[in-house]
CSV table of C-alpha atoms and ligand atoms in Angstrom, one decimal:
chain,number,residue,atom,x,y,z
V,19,UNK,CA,105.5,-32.8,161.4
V,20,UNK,CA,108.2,-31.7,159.6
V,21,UNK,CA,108.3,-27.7,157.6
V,22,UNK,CA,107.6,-29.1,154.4
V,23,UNK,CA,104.4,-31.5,155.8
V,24,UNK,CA,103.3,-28.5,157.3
V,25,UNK,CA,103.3,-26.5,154.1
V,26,UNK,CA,101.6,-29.2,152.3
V,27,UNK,CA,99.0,-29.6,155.3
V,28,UNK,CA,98.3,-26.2,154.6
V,29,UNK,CA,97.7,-26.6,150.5
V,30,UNK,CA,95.0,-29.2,151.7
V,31,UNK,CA,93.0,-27.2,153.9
V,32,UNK,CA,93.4,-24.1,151.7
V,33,UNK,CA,89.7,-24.7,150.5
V,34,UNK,CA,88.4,-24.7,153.1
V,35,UNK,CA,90.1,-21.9,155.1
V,36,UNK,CA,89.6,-19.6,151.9
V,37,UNK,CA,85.6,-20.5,151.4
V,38,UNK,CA,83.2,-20.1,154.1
V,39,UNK,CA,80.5,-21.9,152.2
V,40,UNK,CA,82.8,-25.5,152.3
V,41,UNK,CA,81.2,-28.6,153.4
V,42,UNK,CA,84.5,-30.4,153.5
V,43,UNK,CA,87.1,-28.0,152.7
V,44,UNK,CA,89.6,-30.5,152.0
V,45,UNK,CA,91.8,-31.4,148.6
V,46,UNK,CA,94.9,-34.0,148.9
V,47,UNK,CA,97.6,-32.8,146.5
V,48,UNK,CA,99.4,-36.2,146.4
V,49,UNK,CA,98.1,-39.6,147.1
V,50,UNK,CA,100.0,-40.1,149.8
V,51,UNK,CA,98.9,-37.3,151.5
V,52,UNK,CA,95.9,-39.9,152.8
V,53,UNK,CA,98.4,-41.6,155.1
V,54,UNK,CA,100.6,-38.3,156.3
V,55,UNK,CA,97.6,-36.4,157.3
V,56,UNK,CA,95.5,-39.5,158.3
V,57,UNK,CA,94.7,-37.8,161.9
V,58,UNK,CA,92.5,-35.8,160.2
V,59,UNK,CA,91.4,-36.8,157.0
V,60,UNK,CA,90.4,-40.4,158.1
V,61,UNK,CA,87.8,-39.1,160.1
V,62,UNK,CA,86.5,-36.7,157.6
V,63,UNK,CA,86.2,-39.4,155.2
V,64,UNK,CA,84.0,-42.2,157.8
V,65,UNK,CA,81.9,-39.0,159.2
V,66,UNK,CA,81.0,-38.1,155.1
V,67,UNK,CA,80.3,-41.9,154.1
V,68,UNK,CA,78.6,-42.7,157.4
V,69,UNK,CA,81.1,-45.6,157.9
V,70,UNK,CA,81.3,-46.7,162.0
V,71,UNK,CA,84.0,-48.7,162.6
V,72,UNK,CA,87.0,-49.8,159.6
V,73,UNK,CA,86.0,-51.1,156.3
V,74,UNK,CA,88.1,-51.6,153.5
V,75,UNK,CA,87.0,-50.4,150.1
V,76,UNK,CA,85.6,-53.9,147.9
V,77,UNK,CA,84.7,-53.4,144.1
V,78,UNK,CA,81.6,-55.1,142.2
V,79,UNK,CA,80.3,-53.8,139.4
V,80,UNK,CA,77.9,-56.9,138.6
V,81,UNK,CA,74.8,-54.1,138.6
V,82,UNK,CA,71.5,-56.3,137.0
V,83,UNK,CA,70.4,-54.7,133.6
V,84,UNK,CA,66.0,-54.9,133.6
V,85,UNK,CA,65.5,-54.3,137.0
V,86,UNK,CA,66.2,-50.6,138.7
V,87,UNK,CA,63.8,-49.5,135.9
V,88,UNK,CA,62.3,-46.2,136.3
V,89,UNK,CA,59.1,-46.8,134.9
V,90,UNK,CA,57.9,-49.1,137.4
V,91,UNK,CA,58.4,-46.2,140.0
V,92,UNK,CA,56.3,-44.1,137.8
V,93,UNK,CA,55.2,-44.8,133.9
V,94,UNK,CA,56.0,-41.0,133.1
V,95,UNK,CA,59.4,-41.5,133.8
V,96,UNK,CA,60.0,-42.8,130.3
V,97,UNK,CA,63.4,-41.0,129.2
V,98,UNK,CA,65.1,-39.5,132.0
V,99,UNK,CA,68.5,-38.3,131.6
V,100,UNK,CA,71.0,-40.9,134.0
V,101,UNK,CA,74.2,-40.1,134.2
V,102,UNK,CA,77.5,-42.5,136.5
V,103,UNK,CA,80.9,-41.2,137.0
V,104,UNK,CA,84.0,-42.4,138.7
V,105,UNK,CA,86.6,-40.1,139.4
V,106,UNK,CA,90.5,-41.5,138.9
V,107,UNK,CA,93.9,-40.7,139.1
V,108,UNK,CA,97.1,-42.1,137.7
V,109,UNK,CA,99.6,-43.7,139.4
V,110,UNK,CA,102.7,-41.3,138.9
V,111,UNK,CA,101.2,-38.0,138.8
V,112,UNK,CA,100.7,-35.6,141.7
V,113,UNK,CA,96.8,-34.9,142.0
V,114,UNK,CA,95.3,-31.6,140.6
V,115,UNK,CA,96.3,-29.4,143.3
V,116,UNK,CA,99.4,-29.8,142.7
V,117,UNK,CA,100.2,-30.2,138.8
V,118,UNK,CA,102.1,-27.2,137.8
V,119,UNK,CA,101.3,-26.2,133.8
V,120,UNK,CA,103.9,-28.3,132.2
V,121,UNK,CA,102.8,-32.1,134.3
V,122,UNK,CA,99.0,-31.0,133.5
V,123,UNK,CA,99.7,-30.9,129.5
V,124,UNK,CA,102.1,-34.0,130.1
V,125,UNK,CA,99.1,-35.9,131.5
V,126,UNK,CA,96.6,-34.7,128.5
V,127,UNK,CA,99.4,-35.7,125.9
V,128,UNK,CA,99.3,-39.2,127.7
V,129,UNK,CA,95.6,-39.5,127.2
V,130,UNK,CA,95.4,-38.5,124.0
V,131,UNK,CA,98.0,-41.5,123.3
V,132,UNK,CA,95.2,-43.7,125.1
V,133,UNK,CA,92.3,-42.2,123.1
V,134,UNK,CA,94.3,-42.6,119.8
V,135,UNK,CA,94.6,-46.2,120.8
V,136,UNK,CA,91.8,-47.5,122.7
V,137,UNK,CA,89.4,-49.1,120.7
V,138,UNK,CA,86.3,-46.9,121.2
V,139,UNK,CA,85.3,-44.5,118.6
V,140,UNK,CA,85.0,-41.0,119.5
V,141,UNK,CA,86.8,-37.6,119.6
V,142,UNK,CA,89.4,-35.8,121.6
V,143,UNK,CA,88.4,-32.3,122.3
V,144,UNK,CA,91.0,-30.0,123.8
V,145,UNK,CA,90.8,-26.5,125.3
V,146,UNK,CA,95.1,-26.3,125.8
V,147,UNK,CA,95.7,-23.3,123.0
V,148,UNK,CA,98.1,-23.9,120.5
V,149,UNK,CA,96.8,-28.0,121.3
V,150,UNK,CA,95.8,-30.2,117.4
V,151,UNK,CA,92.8,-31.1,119.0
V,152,UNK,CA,91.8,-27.2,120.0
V,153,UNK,CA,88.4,-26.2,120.3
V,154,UNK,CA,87.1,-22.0,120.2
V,155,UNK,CA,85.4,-20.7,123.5
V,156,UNK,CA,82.1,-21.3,121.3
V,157,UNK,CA,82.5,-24.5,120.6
V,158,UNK,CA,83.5,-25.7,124.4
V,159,UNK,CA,80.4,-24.0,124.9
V,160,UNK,CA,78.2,-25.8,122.7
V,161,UNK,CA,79.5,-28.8,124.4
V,162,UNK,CA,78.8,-26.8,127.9
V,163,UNK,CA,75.0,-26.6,126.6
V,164,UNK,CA,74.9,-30.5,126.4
V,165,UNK,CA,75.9,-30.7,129.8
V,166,UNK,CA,78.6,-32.5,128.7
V,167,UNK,CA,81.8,-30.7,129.3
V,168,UNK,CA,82.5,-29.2,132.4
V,169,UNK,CA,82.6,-25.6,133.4
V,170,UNK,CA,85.3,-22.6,133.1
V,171,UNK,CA,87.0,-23.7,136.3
V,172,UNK,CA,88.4,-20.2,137.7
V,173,UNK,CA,84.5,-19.3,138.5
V,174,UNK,CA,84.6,-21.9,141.2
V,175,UNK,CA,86.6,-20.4,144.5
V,176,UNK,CA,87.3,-23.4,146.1
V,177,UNK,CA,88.8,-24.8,143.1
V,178,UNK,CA,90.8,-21.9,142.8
V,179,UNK,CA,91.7,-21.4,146.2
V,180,UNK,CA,93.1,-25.4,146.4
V,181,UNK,CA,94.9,-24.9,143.1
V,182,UNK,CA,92.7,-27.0,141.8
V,183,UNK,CA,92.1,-24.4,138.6
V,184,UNK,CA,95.3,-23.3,137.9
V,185,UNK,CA,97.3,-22.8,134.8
V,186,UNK,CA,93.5,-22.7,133.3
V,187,UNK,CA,92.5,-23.7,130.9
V,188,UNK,CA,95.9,-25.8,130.0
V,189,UNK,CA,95.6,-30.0,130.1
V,190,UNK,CA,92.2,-29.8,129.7
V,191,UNK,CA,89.8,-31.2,127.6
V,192,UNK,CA,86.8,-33.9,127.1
V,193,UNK,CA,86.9,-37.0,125.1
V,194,UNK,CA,83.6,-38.1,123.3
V,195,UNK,CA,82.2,-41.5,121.8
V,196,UNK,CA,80.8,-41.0,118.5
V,197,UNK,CA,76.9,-41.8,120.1
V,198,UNK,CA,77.6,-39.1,122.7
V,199,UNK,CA,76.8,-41.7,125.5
V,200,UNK,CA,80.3,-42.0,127.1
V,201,UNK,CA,82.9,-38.9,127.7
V,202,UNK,CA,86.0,-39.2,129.8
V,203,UNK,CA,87.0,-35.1,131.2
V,204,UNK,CA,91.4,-34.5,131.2
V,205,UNK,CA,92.0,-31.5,134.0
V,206,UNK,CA,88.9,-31.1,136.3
V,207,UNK,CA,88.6,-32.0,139.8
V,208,UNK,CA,90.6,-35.2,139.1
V,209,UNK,CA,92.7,-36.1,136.5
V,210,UNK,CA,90.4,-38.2,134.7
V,211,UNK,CA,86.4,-38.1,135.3
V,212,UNK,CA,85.1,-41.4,133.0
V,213,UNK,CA,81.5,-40.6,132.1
V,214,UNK,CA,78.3,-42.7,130.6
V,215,UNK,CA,75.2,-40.4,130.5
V,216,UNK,CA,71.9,-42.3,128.6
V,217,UNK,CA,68.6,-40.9,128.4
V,218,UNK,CA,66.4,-43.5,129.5
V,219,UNK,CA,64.7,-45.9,132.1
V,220,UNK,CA,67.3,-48.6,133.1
V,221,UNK,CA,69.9,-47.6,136.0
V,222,UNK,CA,71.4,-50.7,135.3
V,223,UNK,CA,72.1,-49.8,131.7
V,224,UNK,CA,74.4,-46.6,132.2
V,225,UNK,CA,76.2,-48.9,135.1
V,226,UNK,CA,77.3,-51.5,131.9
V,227,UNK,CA,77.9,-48.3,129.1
V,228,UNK,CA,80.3,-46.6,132.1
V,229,UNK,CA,82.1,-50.0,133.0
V,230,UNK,CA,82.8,-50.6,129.3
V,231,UNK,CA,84.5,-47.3,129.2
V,232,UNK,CA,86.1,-47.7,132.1
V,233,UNK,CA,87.6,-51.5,131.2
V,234,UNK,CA,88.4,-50.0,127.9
V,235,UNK,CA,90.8,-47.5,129.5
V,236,UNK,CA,92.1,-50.1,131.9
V,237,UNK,CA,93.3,-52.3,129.0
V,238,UNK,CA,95.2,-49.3,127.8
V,239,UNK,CA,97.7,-50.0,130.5
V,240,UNK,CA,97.3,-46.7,132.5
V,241,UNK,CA,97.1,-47.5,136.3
V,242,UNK,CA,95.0,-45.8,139.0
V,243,UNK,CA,96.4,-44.4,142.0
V,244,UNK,CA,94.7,-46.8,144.6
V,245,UNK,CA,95.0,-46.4,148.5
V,246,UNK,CA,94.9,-49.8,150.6
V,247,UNK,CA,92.1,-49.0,152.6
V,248,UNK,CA,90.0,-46.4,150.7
V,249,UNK,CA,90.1,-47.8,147.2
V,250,UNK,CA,90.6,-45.1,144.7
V,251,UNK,CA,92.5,-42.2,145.1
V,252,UNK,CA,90.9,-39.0,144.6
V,253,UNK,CA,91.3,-35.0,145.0
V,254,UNK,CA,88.1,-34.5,147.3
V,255,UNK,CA,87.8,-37.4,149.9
V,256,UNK,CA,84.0,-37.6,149.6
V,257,UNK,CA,84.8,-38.9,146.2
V,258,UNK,CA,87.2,-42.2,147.9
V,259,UNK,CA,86.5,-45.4,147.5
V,260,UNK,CA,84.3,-45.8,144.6
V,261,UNK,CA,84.7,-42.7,143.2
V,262,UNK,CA,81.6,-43.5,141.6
V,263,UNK,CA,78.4,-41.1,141.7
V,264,UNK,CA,75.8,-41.8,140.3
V,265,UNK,CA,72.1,-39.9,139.2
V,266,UNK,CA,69.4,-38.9,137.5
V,267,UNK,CA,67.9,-35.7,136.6
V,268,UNK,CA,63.8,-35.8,138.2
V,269,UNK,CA,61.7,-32.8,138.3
V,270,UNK,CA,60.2,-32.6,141.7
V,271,UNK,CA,57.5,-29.7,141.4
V,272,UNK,CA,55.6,-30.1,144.4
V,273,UNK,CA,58.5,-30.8,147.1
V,274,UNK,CA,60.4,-27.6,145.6
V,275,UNK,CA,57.2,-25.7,145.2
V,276,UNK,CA,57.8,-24.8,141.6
V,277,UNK,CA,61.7,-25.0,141.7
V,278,UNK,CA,61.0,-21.5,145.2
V,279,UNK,CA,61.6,-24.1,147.5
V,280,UNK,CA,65.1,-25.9,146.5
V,281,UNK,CA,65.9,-26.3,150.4
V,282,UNK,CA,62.9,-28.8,151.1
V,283,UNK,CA,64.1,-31.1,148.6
V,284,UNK,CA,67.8,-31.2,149.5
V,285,UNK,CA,67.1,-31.7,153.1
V,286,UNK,CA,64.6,-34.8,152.6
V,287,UNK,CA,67.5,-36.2,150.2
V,288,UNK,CA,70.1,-35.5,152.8
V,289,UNK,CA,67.7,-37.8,155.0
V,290,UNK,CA,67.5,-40.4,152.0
V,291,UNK,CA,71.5,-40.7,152.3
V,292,UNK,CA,70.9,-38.8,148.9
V,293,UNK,CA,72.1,-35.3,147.4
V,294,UNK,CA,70.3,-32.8,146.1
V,295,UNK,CA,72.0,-30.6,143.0
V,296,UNK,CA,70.5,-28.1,140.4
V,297,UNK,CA,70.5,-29.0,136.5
V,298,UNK,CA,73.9,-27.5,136.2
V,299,UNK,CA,75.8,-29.7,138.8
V,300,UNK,CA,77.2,-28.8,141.9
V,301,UNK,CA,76.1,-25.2,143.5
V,302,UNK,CA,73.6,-24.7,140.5
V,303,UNK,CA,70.2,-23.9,141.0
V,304,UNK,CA,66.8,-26.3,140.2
V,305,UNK,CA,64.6,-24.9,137.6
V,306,UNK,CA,60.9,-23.7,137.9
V,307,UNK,CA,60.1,-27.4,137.3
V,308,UNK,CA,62.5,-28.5,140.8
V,309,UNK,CA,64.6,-30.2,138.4
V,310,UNK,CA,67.7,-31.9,140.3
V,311,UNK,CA,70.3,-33.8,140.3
V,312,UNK,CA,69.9,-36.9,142.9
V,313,UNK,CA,72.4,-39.2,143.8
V,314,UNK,CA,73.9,-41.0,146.7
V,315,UNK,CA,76.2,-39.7,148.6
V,316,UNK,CA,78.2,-42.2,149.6
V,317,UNK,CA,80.9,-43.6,147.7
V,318,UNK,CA,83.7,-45.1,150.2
V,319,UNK,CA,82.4,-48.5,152.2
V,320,UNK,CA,79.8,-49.2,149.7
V,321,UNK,CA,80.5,-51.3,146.2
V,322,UNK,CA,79.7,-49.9,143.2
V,323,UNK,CA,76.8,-52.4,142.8
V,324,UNK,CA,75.0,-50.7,145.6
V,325,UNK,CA,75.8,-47.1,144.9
V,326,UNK,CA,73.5,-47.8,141.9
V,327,UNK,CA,70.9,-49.8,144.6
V,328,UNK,CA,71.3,-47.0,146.8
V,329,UNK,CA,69.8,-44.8,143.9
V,330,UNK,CA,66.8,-46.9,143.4
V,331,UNK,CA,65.7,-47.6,146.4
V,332,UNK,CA,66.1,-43.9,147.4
V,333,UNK,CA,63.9,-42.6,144.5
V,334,UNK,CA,61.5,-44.6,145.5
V,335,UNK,CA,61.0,-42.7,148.9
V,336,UNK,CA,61.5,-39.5,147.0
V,337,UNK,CA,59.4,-39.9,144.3
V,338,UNK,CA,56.8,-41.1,147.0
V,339,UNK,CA,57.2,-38.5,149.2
V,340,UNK,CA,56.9,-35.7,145.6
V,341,UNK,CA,53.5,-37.5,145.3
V,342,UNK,CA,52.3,-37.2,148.6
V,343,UNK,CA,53.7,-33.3,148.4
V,344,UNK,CA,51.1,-32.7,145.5
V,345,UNK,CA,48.1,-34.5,147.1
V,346,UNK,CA,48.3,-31.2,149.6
V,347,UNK,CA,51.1,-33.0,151.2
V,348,UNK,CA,52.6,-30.3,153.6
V,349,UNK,CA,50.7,-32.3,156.3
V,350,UNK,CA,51.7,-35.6,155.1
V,351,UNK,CA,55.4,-34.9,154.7
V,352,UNK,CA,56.3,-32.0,157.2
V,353,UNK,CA,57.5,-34.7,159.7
V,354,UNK,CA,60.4,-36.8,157.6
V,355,UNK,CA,62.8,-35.6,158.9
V,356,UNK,CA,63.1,-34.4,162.5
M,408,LIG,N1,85.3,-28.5,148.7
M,408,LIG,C1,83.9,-28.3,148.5
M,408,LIG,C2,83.2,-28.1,149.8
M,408,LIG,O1,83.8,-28.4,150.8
M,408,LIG,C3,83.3,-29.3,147.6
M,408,LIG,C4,83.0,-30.6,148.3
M,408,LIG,C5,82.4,-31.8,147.5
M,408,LIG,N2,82.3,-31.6,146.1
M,408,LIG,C6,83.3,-31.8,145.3
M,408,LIG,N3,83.2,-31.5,144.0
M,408,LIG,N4,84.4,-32.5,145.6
M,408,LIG,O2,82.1,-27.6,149.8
């Protein structure tokens, strides 16, 4: 490997050397980083998604609308927040870790171009200072109390560590639709995080509100950085392939034992193929109601179609098992997962 591989093999391990607590500990800085450091970051990414042997990444986004409906699991779950992402990058850029200050407010200039243009109406809101579209620390938390924008990024090590959060808070921002269903986020984790979040019943609907978004921005012109085998190209590899995750905010009371017990539930989800998160996302805690986060974890080897499948037919088990849990289920449950 030559010096300057090294150095850069080094800037994608950083998050993980600097943070004990890492799962993965990896961040590519380029896209092309997937093929130099392939000896390791191949297997990373088919031990994470549980793919044996090689798969190519396949797209489908024909989800059915009237059919993963919530309330047939349970009538109570009448308007439950549901929330899809997919993560992308543009062809051209380096990824996060490695955008210096002046590429970073390049690549939210670029966007706003595409928001000005794009056909869906809705607002540019940008936390650059000195940027037209600037919004005050109170007002980026307003949006923070939504859960709709994302959080001050230098409170997060291992996005600080990887370089992920520099030149804070500069290139970043949050575009939103004028019915506050769709948001696209300029400067987090990935260049752009394209978001639908509905508070309802129907999986299948915030699958067609995100793909909408999502074509709109393709029709703009801007192309994603796209590997051959893993799909899209993005900073974390559990987020390759799809870059889709997908979920829905449940409160699971008896599993969690009033929110004291947050371990219980993320291990049965980790046995679902699901993950487990608090009402604030990632390394947030669950409420006194176990609120979380669930989603599949998945997102390379599987279409988007069955990420959302995935979901459904997980929540079943789980909300099955959170039933059992509260008919004094300790004895029916405490042997899942072995
Ligand atoms: N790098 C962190 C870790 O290894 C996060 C991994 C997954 N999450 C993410 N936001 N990419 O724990």
């Amino acid at each position: 490997m030559s010096e300057e591989d090294q150095q850069h093999f080094l800037d994608v391990m950083m998050g993980g050397l600097a943070n004990d607590d890492s799962s993965v500990g990896v961040y590519a800085t380029r896209p092309e980083d997937y093929d130099i450091f392939s000896f390791y970051l191949e297997p990373l990414i088919r031990e994470y998604h549980k793919i044996e042997g090689s798969t190519k990444q396949e797209h489908d986004w024909n989800i059915p609308v009237g059919e993963y409906v919530l309330t047939k699991i349970d009538p109570r779950l009448e308007k439950v927040s549901m929330r899809a992402r997919v993560a992308r990058n543009v062809k051209g850029f380096n990824l996060p870790p490695s955008m210096d200050k002046a590429e970073r407010i390049k690549f939210e200039n670029k966007m706003v171009e595409v928001f000005d243009s794009f056909g869906i109406p809705g607002k540019y809101h940008s936390l650059t200072p000195g940027h037209k579209n600037f919004i005050s620390d109170k007002e980026a938390d307003e949006l923070r109390h939504k859960h709709f924008l994302f959080n001050d990024m230098t409170t997060d090590n291992h996005l600080t560590s990887s370089g992920v959060a520099s030149d804070w808070p500069f290139g970043r921002g949050i575009w939103i639709s004028t019915d506050e269903t769709k948001m696209i986020w300029i400067g987090e984790e990935d260049q752009l995080r394209i978001i639908s979040i509905v508070q309802g019943n129907d999986l299948g609907q915030v699958d067609k509100s995100l793909h909408d978004l999502l074509t709109g921005i393709e029709k703009s012109g801007l192309q994603f950085a796209e590997h051959q085998t893993y799909g899209v190209v993005t900073t974390c590899p559990t987020n390759m392939g799809t870059g889709k995750r997908q979920s829905i905010l449940g409160k699971f009371p008896n599993i969690t034992k009033q929110g004291t017990d947050e371990k219980k539930l993320k291990d049965l989800a980790r046995s679902l193929g699901l993950q487990a998160r608090g009402i604030g996302g990632e390394h947030s805690n669950m409420d006194k109601e176990g609120t979380a986060d669930i989603s599949p974890s998945a997102r390379f080897g599987v279409t988007e179609a069955i990420v959302t499948k995935r979901l459904w037919e997980g929540l079943i088990k789980l909300y099955d098992l959170e039933k059992q849990a509260g008919e004094g289920g300790e004895r029916q449950n405490c042997c899942i997962i072995q």
